[in-house]
Coordinates of C-alpha atoms in Angstrom, one line a residue:
M589 CA -15.5 11.5 25.9
R590 CA -18.2 9.7 23.9
S591 CA -15.9 7.0 22.7
A592 CA -14.8 6.2 26.1
W593 CA -18.3 5.7 27.5
Q594 CA -19.6 3.8 24.3
P595 CA -18.4 0.3 25.6
L596 CA -20.3 0.9 29.0
L597 CA -23.4 2.1 27.1
F598 CA -23.2 -0.9 24.8
I599 CA -23.2 -3.3 27.9
I600 CA -26.0 -1.5 29.7
A601 CA -28.3 -1.5 26.6
F602 CA -27.2 -5.1 25.8
F603 CA -28.0 -6.7 29.3
P604 CA -31.8 -6.5 29.3
M605 CA -31.7 -8.0 25.8
W606 CA -29.4 -10.9 27.1
A607 CA -31.6 -11.4 30.1
S608 CA -34.7 -11.5 28.1
A609 CA -33.1 -13.9 25.5
N610 CA -32.0 -16.4 28.3
G611 CA -35.7 -16.5 29.2
L612 CA -37.0 -17.0 25.8
F613 CA -34.5 -19.7 24.9
E614 CA -34.1 -21.6 28.3
D615 CA -34.9 -24.9 26.4
D616 CA -33.2 -24.0 23.2
P617 CA -29.9 -22.7 23.6
L618 CA -28.9 -19.6 21.7
P619 CA -26.8 -20.2 18.5
T620 CA -23.1 -19.3 18.9
V621 CA -21.7 -16.5 16.6
D622 CA -20.2 -19.1 14.4
E623 CA -23.5 -21.0 14.1
A624 CA -25.3 -17.7 13.4
I625 CA -22.9 -16.2 11.1
Q626 CA -20.9 -18.7 8.8
L627 CA -18.0 -17.0 6.8
V628 CA -16.5 -18.7 3.6
T629 CA -13.5 -17.2 2.1
D630 CA -11.4 -17.8 -1.0
A631 CA -8.6 -16.3 -2.9
D632 CA -8.9 -15.8 -6.7
W633 CA -5.4 -14.7 -7.5
D634 CA -5.8 -14.9 -11.3
S635 CA -8.4 -12.0 -11.0
Q636 CA -6.5 -10.5 -8.1
Q637 CA -9.4 -10.5 -5.6
L638 CA -10.4 -12.1 -2.4
L639 CA -13.9 -13.6 -2.0
L640 CA -16.0 -13.6 1.2
D641 CA -19.4 -15.0 1.7
F642 CA -21.5 -14.5 4.8
E643 CA -24.3 -16.9 5.3
L644 CA -26.8 -15.7 8.1
I645 CA -29.4 -17.7 9.9
D646 CA -33.0 -16.2 10.2
D647 CA -33.4 -12.9 12.0
V648 CA -29.6 -12.4 12.2
Y649 CA -28.0 -9.3 10.8
L650 CA -24.6 -7.7 10.4
Y651 CA -23.8 -4.0 10.9
Q652 CA -22.4 -2.2 7.8
H653 CA -20.1 0.1 9.8
R654 CA -18.5 -2.7 11.8
F655 CA -16.7 -4.3 9.1
G656 CA -12.9 -4.3 8.7
F657 CA -10.3 -6.3 6.7
S658 CA -6.5 -6.5 6.3
L659 CA -4.1 -8.6 4.5
R660 CA -0.9 -9.6 6.2
D661 CA 2.1 -11.8 5.6
Q662 CA 2.8 -14.5 8.2
N663 CA 5.0 -12.1 10.2
G664 CA 2.2 -9.6 10.8
N665 CA 3.1 -7.0 8.3
V666 CA 0.2 -5.3 6.7
L667 CA 0.1 -5.9 2.7
E668 CA -3.5 -4.2 2.2
D669 CA -5.7 -2.5 4.6
F670 CA -8.5 -2.1 2.1
A671 CA -9.0 1.5 3.3
D672 CA -10.6 2.6 0.0
Y673 CA -13.0 -0.4 -0.2
T674 CA -16.8 0.6 -0.3
L675 CA -19.2 -1.9 1.1
P676 CA -22.4 -2.5 -0.7
P677 CA -25.7 -0.6 0.4
G678 CA -27.6 -2.4 3.1
K679 CA -31.0 -2.1 4.7
D680 CA -31.8 0.9 6.9
K681 CA -32.3 0.1 10.6
T682 CA -32.8 2.3 13.7
D683 CA -30.6 0.4 16.2
E684 CA -31.0 0.7 20.2
I685 CA -27.1 1.0 20.5
F686 CA -25.7 2.7 17.2
G687 CA -28.9 4.6 16.1
D688 CA -29.6 4.9 12.4
V689 CA -27.3 2.1 10.6
Q690 CA -27.4 -0.2 7.5
V691 CA -27.3 -3.8 8.1
Y692 CA -27.4 -7.0 6.0
Y693 CA -29.6 -10.0 6.3
D694 CA -29.7 -13.6 4.9
R695 CA -26.5 -13.4 2.7
L696 CA -23.7 -11.1 1.9
S697 CA -21.0 -11.6 -0.6
L698 CA -18.1 -9.4 -0.9
T699 CA -15.2 -9.1 -3.4
L700 CA -12.1 -7.4 -2.0
P701 CA -9.7 -6.3 -4.9
V702 CA -5.8 -6.7 -4.2
A703 CA -3.4 -4.3 -5.6
S704 CA -0.8 -6.8 -6.4
V705 CA -0.6 -10.5 -6.0
P706 CA 1.5 -11.1 -2.9
L707 CA 4.5 -13.3 -3.3
V708 CA 4.3 -14.8 0.1
A709 CA 1.8 -16.8 2.0
T710 CA -0.7 -14.2 3.6
E711 CA -3.4 -14.2 6.4
L712 CA -6.7 -12.4 5.8
E713 CA -8.1 -10.7 9.1
V714 CA -11.8 -10.0 9.0
R715 CA -13.8 -8.0 11.6
Y716 CA -17.6 -7.8 11.9
Q717 CA -20.4 -7.7 14.5
G718 CA -23.9 -9.1 14.2
C719 CA -27.2 -9.4 16.2
I720 CA -30.2 -11.5 16.6
E721 CA -33.3 -9.4 15.8
D722 CA -34.8 -8.1 19.3
T723 CA -32.8 -10.8 21.1
L724 CA -29.1 -10.2 21.4
C725 CA -26.1 -8.7 19.9
Y726 CA -22.8 -10.7 19.7
P727 CA -19.5 -9.0 20.6
P728 CA -17.3 -7.9 17.9
T729 CA -15.7 -10.9 16.1
K730 CA -12.4 -11.2 14.5
K731 CA -11.4 -14.1 12.1
V732 CA -8.0 -14.7 10.7
I733 CA -8.0 -16.9 7.5
P734 CA -4.5 -18.3 6.2
L735 CA -4.3 -18.0 2.5
A736 CA -1.8 -20.0 0.6
N737 CA 1.0 -18.7 -1.6
P738 CA -0.3 -18.1 -5.1
A739 CA 0.2 -21.3 -7.0
P740 CA 2.3 -21.3 -10.3
A741 CA 0.2 -20.2 -13.6
K742 CA -0.9 -23.3 -15.5
K743 CA 1.1 -23.9 -18.6
S744 CA 0.3 -25.4 -21.9
P745 CA 1.9 -28.7 -22.9
A746 CA 4.2 -26.8 -25.3
A747 CA 5.2 -24.6 -22.6
T748 CA 5.8 -27.2 -20.2
A749 CA 8.0 -29.1 -22.7
A750 CA 10.0 -26.0 -23.4
T751 CA 11.0 -25.6 -19.8
P752 CA 12.2 -28.9 -18.3
A753 CA 13.2 -27.1 -15.1
E754 CA 9.4 -26.7 -14.3
S755 CA 8.6 -30.4 -14.9
P756 CA 8.2 -32.9 -11.9
S757 CA 10.9 -35.1 -13.4
T758 CA 13.5 -32.6 -13.3
R759 CA 12.5 -30.4 -10.6
N760 CA 14.2 -32.7 -7.9
D761 CA 17.5 -33.5 -9.8
D762 CA 20.7 -31.6 -10.5
G763 CA 19.2 -30.4 -13.9
G764 CA 16.5 -28.6 -12.0
F765 CA 19.0 -27.0 -9.6
L766 CA 21.3 -25.8 -12.7
S767 CA 18.1 -24.7 -14.5
T768 CA 17.0 -22.7 -11.4
L769 CA 20.3 -20.9 -11.4
Q770 CA 20.1 -19.9 -15.1
S771 CA 16.2 -19.1 -15.0
E772 CA 16.8 -15.5 -14.1
D773 CA 13.2 -15.9 -12.4
A774 CA 13.0 -15.0 -8.5
N775 CA 9.8 -17.1 -8.3
A776 CA 11.5 -20.2 -9.6
F777 CA 14.1 -19.8 -6.7
N778 CA 11.3 -19.6 -4.3
R779 CA 9.5 -22.6 -5.7
W780 CA 12.7 -24.6 -5.8
M781 CA 13.5 -24.0 -2.1
T782 CA 10.3 -25.1 -0.9
D783 CA 10.6 -28.2 1.1
R784 CA 14.4 -28.4 0.4
S785 CA 16.9 -29.1 3.1
L786 CA 19.1 -26.2 4.6
G787 CA 22.2 -27.7 3.1
L788 CA 20.8 -27.7 -0.4
I789 CA 19.6 -24.0 0.0
I790 CA 22.8 -22.9 1.2
G791 CA 24.6 -24.6 -1.9
L792 CA 22.2 -22.9 -4.3
F793 CA 22.9 -19.5 -2.9
F794 CA 26.7 -20.0 -2.7
V795 CA 26.6 -20.8 -6.3
G796 CA 24.3 -18.0 -7.0
G797 CA 26.7 -15.7 -5.3
L798 CA 29.6 -16.9 -7.7
L799 CA 27.2 -15.9 -10.6
L800 CA 26.2 -12.7 -9.1
A801 CA 30.0 -11.6 -8.6
F802 CA 30.0 -11.0 -12.3
T803 CA 27.3 -8.6 -12.5
P804 CA 27.5 -4.8 -12.5
C805 CA 26.4 -4.8 -8.8
V806 CA 29.8 -6.3 -7.8
F807 CA 32.0 -4.3 -10.2
P808 CA 32.3 -1.3 -8.0
M809 CA 33.8 -3.3 -5.3
V810 CA 36.9 -4.1 -7.2
P811 CA 38.6 -0.8 -7.3
I812 CA 37.7 -0.3 -3.7
L813 CA 39.3 -3.6 -2.7
S814 CA 42.4 -2.7 -4.8
G815 CA 42.6 0.6 -3.1
I816 CA 42.7 -1.1 0.1
I817 CA 45.5 -3.4 -1.1
A818 CA 47.4 -0.8 -2.6
G819 CA 47.5 1.1 0.5
E820 CA 49.8 -1.5 2.1
K821 CA 53.4 -0.7 2.6
E822 CA 54.6 -4.0 1.4
P823 CA 51.9 -5.8 -0.7
S824 CA 52.1 -9.5 -1.3
A825 CA 49.9 -12.5 -2.2
S826 CA 49.5 -13.6 1.3
R827 CA 48.7 -10.1 2.6
G828 CA 46.3 -9.6 -0.5
F829 CA 44.5 -12.7 0.7
V830 CA 44.0 -11.9 4.3
L831 CA 42.8 -8.3 3.4
S832 CA 40.4 -9.5 0.7
T833 CA 39.0 -12.3 3.0
S834 CA 38.4 -9.7 5.6
Y835 CA 36.7 -7.3 3.2
V836 CA 34.5 -10.2 2.0
L837 CA 33.7 -11.1 5.6
G838 CA 32.7 -7.6 6.4
M839 CA 30.8 -7.8 3.1
A840 CA 28.8 -10.7 4.4
V841 CA 27.6 -9.0 7.6
P842 CA 24.9 -6.7 6.1
Y843 CA 23.6 -9.7 3.9
T844 CA 23.4 -12.0 6.9
L845 CA 21.6 -9.4 8.9
A846 CA 19.2 -8.8 6.0
G847 CA 18.4 -12.5 6.0
L848 CA 17.5 -12.3 9.8
L849 CA 15.6 -9.1 9.5
V850 CA 13.4 -10.2 6.7
A851 CA 12.9 -13.5 8.2
V852 CA 11.7 -11.7 11.5
F853 CA 9.8 -8.6 10.0
G854 CA 8.8 -10.1 6.7
A855 CA 8.9 -8.8 3.1
G856 CA 7.3 -5.3 4.2
L857 CA 10.8 -4.4 5.4
N858 CA 12.3 -2.8 2.3
L859 CA 16.0 -2.6 3.4
Q860 CA 17.0 -1.5 -0.2
V861 CA 15.1 1.8 0.3
L862 CA 16.3 2.4 3.7
L863 CA 19.9 2.1 2.5
Q864 CA 19.4 4.8 -0.1
Q865 CA 18.3 7.4 2.4
P866 CA 20.4 10.6 2.0
A867 CA 21.9 10.3 5.6
A868 CA 23.1 6.7 4.7
I869 CA 24.6 7.9 1.3
I870 CA 26.3 11.0 2.8
T871 CA 27.9 8.8 5.6
S872 CA 29.3 6.4 3.1
T873 CA 30.4 9.3 0.8
V874 CA 32.4 10.8 3.8
V875 CA 34.2 7.4 4.4
F876 CA 35.3 7.2 0.8
V877 CA 36.6 10.7 0.9
L878 CA 38.5 10.0 4.1
L879 CA 40.0 6.8 2.6
A880 CA 41.0 8.7 -0.5
L881 CA 42.7 11.4 1.5
S882 CA 44.7 8.7 3.1
M883 CA 45.8 7.4 -0.2
F884 CA 47.1 10.9 -0.9
G885 CA 49.4 10.5 2.1
L886 CA 47.6 13.3 4.1
Y887 CA 47.3 10.9 7.2
E888 CA 47.4 7.1 7.9
L889 CA 44.2 5.4 8.7
Q890 CA 44.7 3.0 11.9
L891 CA 43.0 2.0 15.1
P892 CA 42.1 4.6 17.8
A893 CA 44.9 5.2 20.1
F894 CA 43.1 3.6 23.1
L895 CA 42.7 0.3 21.1
R896 CA 46.2 0.4 19.9
N897 CA 47.6 0.9 23.4
K898 CA 45.3 -1.9 24.6
L899 CA 46.7 -4.3 21.8
H900 CA 50.2 -3.0 22.2
Q901 CA 52.0 -6.0 20.3
P902 CA 53.5 -6.8 17.1
G903 CA 51.1 -6.8 14.3
D904 CA 48.6 -4.3 15.8
S905 CA 48.7 -2.1 12.8
Q906 CA 48.0 -5.0 10.6
R907 CA 45.0 -5.6 12.8
G908 CA 43.7 -2.2 12.2
N909 CA 44.2 -2.7 8.5
L910 CA 42.1 -5.8 8.7
L911 CA 39.4 -4.1 10.7
G912 CA 39.4 -1.2 8.1
A913 CA 39.1 -3.6 5.2
A914 CA 36.1 -5.4 7.0
I915 CA 34.4 -2.1 7.7
M916 CA 34.8 -1.1 4.0
G917 CA 33.3 -4.4 2.9
T918 CA 30.4 -3.6 5.1
I919 CA 29.9 -0.3 3.8
S920 CA 30.3 -1.5 0.1
A921 CA 27.6 -4.1 0.6
L922 CA 25.2 -1.5 2.2
V923 CA 25.5 1.3 -0.5
V924 CA 27.6 0.6 -3.4
S925 CA 25.7 -2.5 -4.6
P926 CA 22.1 -1.8 -3.8
C927 CA 20.4 -3.7 -6.5
V928 CA 18.3 -6.8 -6.3
T929 CA 19.1 -9.8 -8.4
P930 CA 16.7 -12.7 -9.0
I931 CA 18.7 -14.9 -6.7
L932 CA 18.7 -12.4 -3.9
A933 CA 14.9 -11.6 -4.5
G934 CA 14.2 -15.4 -4.5
A935 CA 16.0 -15.7 -1.1
L936 CA 14.0 -12.8 0.3
I937 CA 10.7 -14.0 -0.9
Y938 CA 11.4 -17.6 0.5
V939 CA 12.8 -16.2 3.9
A940 CA 9.9 -13.7 4.2
A941 CA 7.3 -16.5 3.7
S942 CA 9.1 -19.1 6.1
G943 CA 9.9 -16.7 8.8
D944 CA 12.9 -18.8 9.6
A945 CA 15.8 -16.7 10.9
L946 CA 18.4 -19.4 10.7
T947 CA 17.6 -20.2 7.0
G948 CA 17.5 -16.4 6.2
A949 CA 20.9 -15.7 7.8
A950 CA 22.6 -18.9 6.4
S951 CA 21.3 -18.5 2.8
L952 CA 22.4 -14.9 2.5
F953 CA 25.6 -15.6 4.2
A954 CA 26.2 -18.3 1.6
L955 CA 25.2 -15.9 -1.2
S956 CA 27.7 -13.1 0.0
M957 CA 30.5 -15.6 0.5
G958 CA 30.0 -16.7 -3.1
M959 CA 30.0 -13.2 -4.2
G960 CA 33.3 -12.7 -2.4
V961 CA 35.2 -15.8 -3.7
P962 CA 36.2 -14.0 -7.0
L963 CA 37.2 -10.9 -5.0
I964 CA 39.4 -12.9 -2.8
I965 CA 41.0 -14.5 -5.9
F966 CA 41.4 -10.9 -7.4
G967 CA 42.8 -9.6 -4.1
T968 CA 45.3 -12.4 -3.8
G969 CA 46.6 -12.0 -7.3
G970 CA 46.5 -8.1 -7.0
G971 CA 48.6 -8.2 -4.0
S972 CA 51.5 -10.1 -5.5
L973 CA 51.3 -7.9 -8.8
L974 CA 51.5 -4.4 -7.3
P975 CA 54.9 -2.9 -7.1
R976 CA 57.0 -2.6 -4.0
A977 CA 57.5 0.6 -1.9
G978 CA 59.0 3.4 -3.9
M979 CA 57.7 6.2 -6.4
W980 CA 55.7 3.8 -8.4
M981 CA 53.8 2.6 -5.4
E982 CA 53.1 6.3 -4.4
E983 CA 51.6 6.8 -7.9
I984 CA 49.5 3.6 -7.5
K985 CA 48.1 4.9 -4.4
R986 CA 47.3 8.2 -5.6
F987 CA 45.5 6.6 -8.5
F988 CA 43.2 4.6 -6.2
G989 CA 42.6 7.8 -4.2
V990 CA 41.2 9.3 -7.4
V991 CA 39.0 6.1 -7.9
M992 CA 37.8 6.4 -4.3
L993 CA 36.8 10.1 -4.8
G994 CA 35.0 8.8 -8.1
V995 CA 33.2 6.3 -6.1
A996 CA 32.3 9.1 -3.7
I997 CA 30.8 11.2 -6.5
W998 CA 29.0 8.2 -8.1
L999 CA 27.4 7.6 -4.5
L1000 CA 26.4 11.3 -4.5
D1001 CA 24.9 11.2 -7.9
R1002 CA 21.8 9.5 -6.1
I1003 CA 21.0 12.5 -4.2
I1004 CA 22.3 15.7 -6.1
N1005 CA 21.6 17.2 -9.5
G1006 CA 23.4 15.3 -12.5
I1007 CA 24.8 18.8 -13.6
L1008 CA 26.6 19.0 -10.3
T1009 CA 27.8 15.4 -10.5
L1010 CA 29.3 16.0 -14.1
G1011 CA 31.1 19.1 -12.9
L1012 CA 32.5 17.2 -9.9
Y1013 CA 33.8 14.4 -12.2
G1014 CA 35.3 16.9 -14.6
L1015 CA 37.1 18.8 -11.6
L1016 CA 38.4 15.5 -10.3
L1017 CA 40.0 14.5 -13.7
A1018 CA 41.3 18.0 -14.4
I1019 CA 43.0 18.2 -11.1
Y1020 CA 44.5 14.6 -11.4
G1021 CA 45.6 15.4 -14.8
V1022 CA 47.6 18.4 -13.6
Q1023 CA 48.9 16.5 -10.6
L1024 CA 50.3 13.9 -13.2
G1025 CA 52.3 16.4 -14.9
A1026 CA 50.0 17.8 -17.7
L1027 CA 51.6 21.3 -17.3
E1028 CA 55.1 20.0 -17.1
S1029 CA 57.8 19.7 -19.8
A1030 CA 57.8 16.3 -21.3
G1031 CA 60.8 13.9 -20.8
E1032 CA 61.6 10.9 -22.8
G1033 CA 60.2 7.3 -22.8
M1034 CA 57.5 6.7 -20.2
A1035 CA 57.7 10.1 -18.9
R1036 CA 56.4 11.3 -22.3
L1037 CA 53.6 8.8 -22.3
K1038 CA 52.6 9.7 -18.7
R1039 CA 52.4 13.5 -19.7
G1040 CA 50.2 12.5 -22.7
I1041 CA 47.8 10.6 -20.4
A1042 CA 47.8 13.6 -18.0
L1043 CA 47.1 16.0 -20.8
V1044 CA 44.2 13.8 -22.0
L1045 CA 42.6 13.6 -18.4
A1046 CA 43.0 17.4 -17.8
L1047 CA 41.5 18.2 -21.2
Y1048 CA 38.5 15.8 -20.9
G1049 CA 37.9 17.2 -17.4
S1050 CA 37.8 20.7 -18.5
V1051 CA 35.4 19.6 -21.2
M1052 CA 33.2 18.0 -18.5
I1053 CA 33.3 21.2 -16.6
V1054 CA 32.4 23.3 -19.6
G1055 CA 29.6 20.7 -20.4
A1056 CA 28.2 21.1 -16.8
L1057 CA 28.1 24.9 -17.0
S1058 CA 26.2 24.5 -20.2
G1059 CA 23.6 22.3 -18.5
G1060 CA 24.9 18.6 -19.5
D1061 CA 24.7 15.9 -17.2
D1062 CA 26.2 13.0 -19.2
P1063 CA 29.9 12.3 -18.6
L1064 CA 30.0 10.4 -22.1
Q1065 CA 28.5 13.2 -24.0
P1066 CA 29.4 16.4 -21.8
L1067 CA 28.8 18.6 -24.7
A1068 CA 25.5 17.4 -25.8
P1069 CA 23.6 20.4 -24.8
M1070 CA 26.0 22.7 -27.0
T1071 CA 26.0 20.3 -30.0
Q1072 CA 22.4 18.8 -30.2
P1073 CA 19.2 20.9 -31.1
A1074 CA 16.9 21.5 -28.3
P1075 CA 14.2 18.8 -27.9
V1076 CA 10.7 19.5 -29.4
T1077 CA 8.2 20.1 -26.5
D1078 CA 5.6 17.3 -26.3
T1079 CA 2.7 18.0 -24.1
V1080 CA 1.6 14.5 -23.9
S1081 CA 5.0 12.9 -22.8
S1082 CA 7.0 14.0 -19.9
P1083 CA 10.7 15.0 -20.2
G1084 CA 11.8 11.6 -18.9
D1085 CA 9.9 9.7 -21.6
H1086 CA 12.1 7.7 -23.9
G1087 CA 10.9 5.6 -26.9
P1088 CA 7.4 3.9 -26.1
W1089 CA 8.0 4.0 -22.4
Q1090 CA 6.0 6.8 -20.4
T1091 CA 8.0 7.9 -17.3
I1092 CA 5.5 8.3 -14.3
L1093 CA 6.4 10.2 -10.9
G1094 CA 4.1 9.5 -7.9
R1095 CA 1.5 7.0 -6.7
D1096 CA -1.5 9.1 -7.9
N1097 CA 0.0 9.5 -11.4
L1098 CA 0.5 5.7 -11.4
T1099 CA -3.0 4.9 -10.3
T1100 CA -4.4 7.3 -12.9
A1101 CA -2.3 5.6 -15.7
L1102 CA -3.3 2.1 -14.8
A1103 CA -6.9 3.2 -14.8
D1104 CA -6.6 4.7 -18.3
S1105 CA -5.1 1.5 -19.5
R1106 CA -7.9 -0.5 -17.7
R1107 CA -10.5 1.5 -19.6
A1108 CA -8.6 1.1 -22.8
G1109 CA -8.5 -2.5 -22.5
K1110 CA -4.7 -2.7 -22.8
P1111 CA -2.4 -4.8 -20.9
V1112 CA 0.5 -3.1 -18.9
L1113 CA 4.1 -3.5 -18.1
V1114 CA 5.4 -1.4 -15.2
D1115 CA 9.1 -0.8 -14.7
F1116 CA 10.0 0.2 -11.4
F1117 CA 13.3 2.1 -11.6
A1118 CA 15.8 4.3 -9.8
E1119 CA 18.7 6.1 -10.9
W1120 CA 20.7 4.7 -8.0
C1121 CA 20.0 1.2 -9.0
V1122 CA 23.0 0.0 -11.4
A1123 CA 20.9 -3.3 -12.6
C1124 CA 18.0 -0.9 -13.5
K1125 CA 20.1 1.1 -16.0
V1126 CA 21.6 -2.3 -17.3
L1127 CA 18.2 -3.7 -17.7
E1128 CA 16.7 -0.5 -19.3
E1129 CA 19.8 -0.1 -21.7
T1130 CA 19.8 -3.9 -22.9
T1131 CA 16.4 -5.7 -22.5
L1132 CA 13.8 -2.9 -22.2
S1133 CA 15.2 -1.1 -25.3
D1134 CA 15.7 -4.4 -27.3
P1135 CA 13.8 -3.9 -30.8
Q1136 CA 12.7 -7.6 -30.4
V1137 CA 11.4 -7.1 -27.0
L1138 CA 9.7 -3.8 -27.8
A1139 CA 8.0 -5.6 -31.0
A1140 CA 6.7 -8.3 -28.7
M1141 CA 5.0 -5.7 -26.4
E1142 CA 3.6 -3.3 -29.1
D1143 CA 0.2 -3.8 -27.7
F1144 CA 1.2 -2.9 -24.1
D1145 CA 1.2 0.4 -22.3
L1146 CA 4.7 0.6 -21.1
Y1147 CA 5.2 2.8 -17.9
R1148 CA 8.4 3.6 -16.1
V1149 CA 8.0 4.5 -12.4
D1150 CA 10.9 6.6 -11.3
I1151 CA 11.4 6.2 -7.5
T1152 CA 14.8 7.6 -7.5
E1153 CA 14.0 10.1 -4.8
I1154 CA 13.4 8.4 -1.7
N1155 CA 10.5 9.9 0.1
A1156 CA 7.1 8.8 1.7
D1157 CA 5.5 8.5 -1.7
S1158 CA 8.2 6.3 -3.3
Q1159 CA 8.2 4.0 -0.2
A1160 CA 4.3 3.9 -0.4
I1161 CA 4.5 2.7 -4.1
M1162 CA 6.8 0.0 -3.0
E1163 CA 4.7 -1.1 -0.1
Q1164 CA 1.6 -1.0 -2.3
Y1165 CA 2.9 -3.2 -5.1
N1166 CA 4.9 -5.3 -2.7
I1167 CA 8.2 -4.5 -4.4
L1168 CA 11.1 -6.2 -2.6
G1169 CA 13.8 -4.3 -4.4
L1170 CA 14.9 -2.9 -7.8
P1171 CA 14.7 -3.5 -10.6
A1172 CA 11.2 -4.9 -10.5
L1173 CA 8.9 -5.4 -13.6
V1174 CA 5.0 -6.1 -12.9
F1175 CA 2.7 -7.2 -15.7
F1176 CA -1.2 -6.2 -15.5
T1177 CA -3.9 -7.7 -17.6
P1178 CA -6.2 -5.5 -19.5
A1179 CA -8.7 -5.8 -16.7
G1180 CA -6.2 -4.1 -14.4
T1181 CA -5.2 -7.2 -12.3
E1182 CA -1.6 -8.4 -11.9
L1183 CA -0.7 -11.5 -13.7
P1184 CA 0.4 -14.1 -11.1
E1185 CA 3.8 -15.6 -11.4
S1186 CA 5.0 -13.1 -14.1
R1187 CA 7.1 -10.6 -12.0
V1188 CA 10.7 -10.0 -13.1
L1189 CA 13.0 -9.2 -10.3
G1190 CA 16.6 -8.3 -11.2
E1191 CA 18.3 -8.3 -14.5
M1192 CA 17.0 -10.6 -17.3
K1193 CA 18.7 -10.7 -20.8
P1194 CA 16.6 -10.1 -24.0
A1195 CA 16.3 -13.8 -25.1
R1196 CA 15.3 -14.8 -21.6
F1197 CA 12.8 -12.0 -21.4
L1198 CA 11.0 -13.1 -24.5
E1199 CA 10.9 -16.6 -23.3
H1200 CA 9.3 -15.3 -20.2
L1201 CA 6.6 -13.3 -22.2
D1202 CA 5.8 -16.5 -24.2
Q1203 CA 5.5 -18.7 -21.1
R1204 CA 4.4 -16.6 -18.2
V1205 CA 2.7 -13.5 -19.7
M1206 CA 0.9 -13.9 -22.9
P1207 CA -1.0 -17.1 -21.9
G1208 CA -2.6 -15.2 -19.2
L1209 CA -3.7 -12.2 -21.4

């Protein structure tokens, strides 16, 4: 009730002061709020802070409790709300409107710390209210100050010579284009696209999609597409081409929508996290199980009856298969391949900053089509190589049915215990081995070879089941808990630690760890990691465990932030540090500020990572 009447009380108390002021300043007009209170702002991205300077004319003061700040991208998404920021002490004053308050006179300089350097252009919103002593109070004021995208870190002459892609002479030619593709640097893509035509941007992302097609992110799509083609009664090259094209066009749908949504809503819209929600994973798992069961001949997937009756012309079953292929492509792009590569991250950074929906949709459509070209080639060749209808074809279909079930288990691994995942893999292999004839008498020739393979599968599946029962969770070493000694308990490291990397769970623990490193004066590398991210595991097993890389970072505190579990805390971490997707590596100085232009988004090979350290990280420490 008090808050509802407060504006009215403010007007009643303010009116006599205003009338008196008009009488006093009839010949000398009162200064406007901008004349009385001058605000100058700047962004010190190197020190990871925003600088505000208020200059007040005589007898003007600012209320301490009326300040408010927020940092947003150009689409209105809040990147920082500075909720924990503490203003410096002011002078005590008994105010006619607000009672006992603290105020500032003459000049006020503020430094707003930024948790992480934004990768897009931003706007700082500043809210404040001031008064002229015993004369009048200005209404609450809001200023929105645009801040430019952080400029690239300055390089030494040696570093500039070592990276021709960054020099002005090569940035605008074909060499710059090719160097950008090979740079494995998301910020390089963002810089290259600035002031480029839409045609050049589309070309970059189409070629980038071709390169992306040969990464672990896309490999799981190959058996899925093979299973769709194997499900055909009469596979052929032409039919394989049509089905694989439908699959790729379906795959392009979520990428194109992602470009549109990020352009409209900005970088704060983390699609990668949203698509790893348990509901999305379970839905996709059910789809793959249903597809697998159709491969076993339990039923035939086709269009609903009302659509078949509506079409009711030759080829309607083929239309149903094309629609099914497109739907599987869409699902594959959404859940099977959730990792962010430098090219994709560069697209998201650029699109989020530009707010151009056409550029966002067109660039990511081109990226997905580039990814799909090798799949179309594979599908066309696979359709002509598969055997015609008969017993062999039934065996092929059952094989891909097992592959589909394996994909379903792989998806579930993101939300269930690793022990249960190992047991499900073992059960699948054991049953398939028995189905192939592991318990039947051996014939001659190919029949004997088939039974040998069946025995191996059934036995390995049984070993995996035994390993799961003993607490194992590694499909490649299912019996590790039974053959290896129990690890020595370490009270300092967590169970997830490996080598020099310390595993951290939760935003509070990460904040504490960064504070400890800052007090110790040590630089920090934070690896944002999730078990459901394929590229994260590749980066960890290759680059982040490479002896040369670890030797180069021996003075760093290395933190591995596990955000596998999708919850409010994980999403808060990604929002606080402006993580567009995984994998993401963020470097911090010994003072606790993020190094500008140093992030690594997506995979990066050891040699390129060492070059990145020399050129982007070490000069800023």
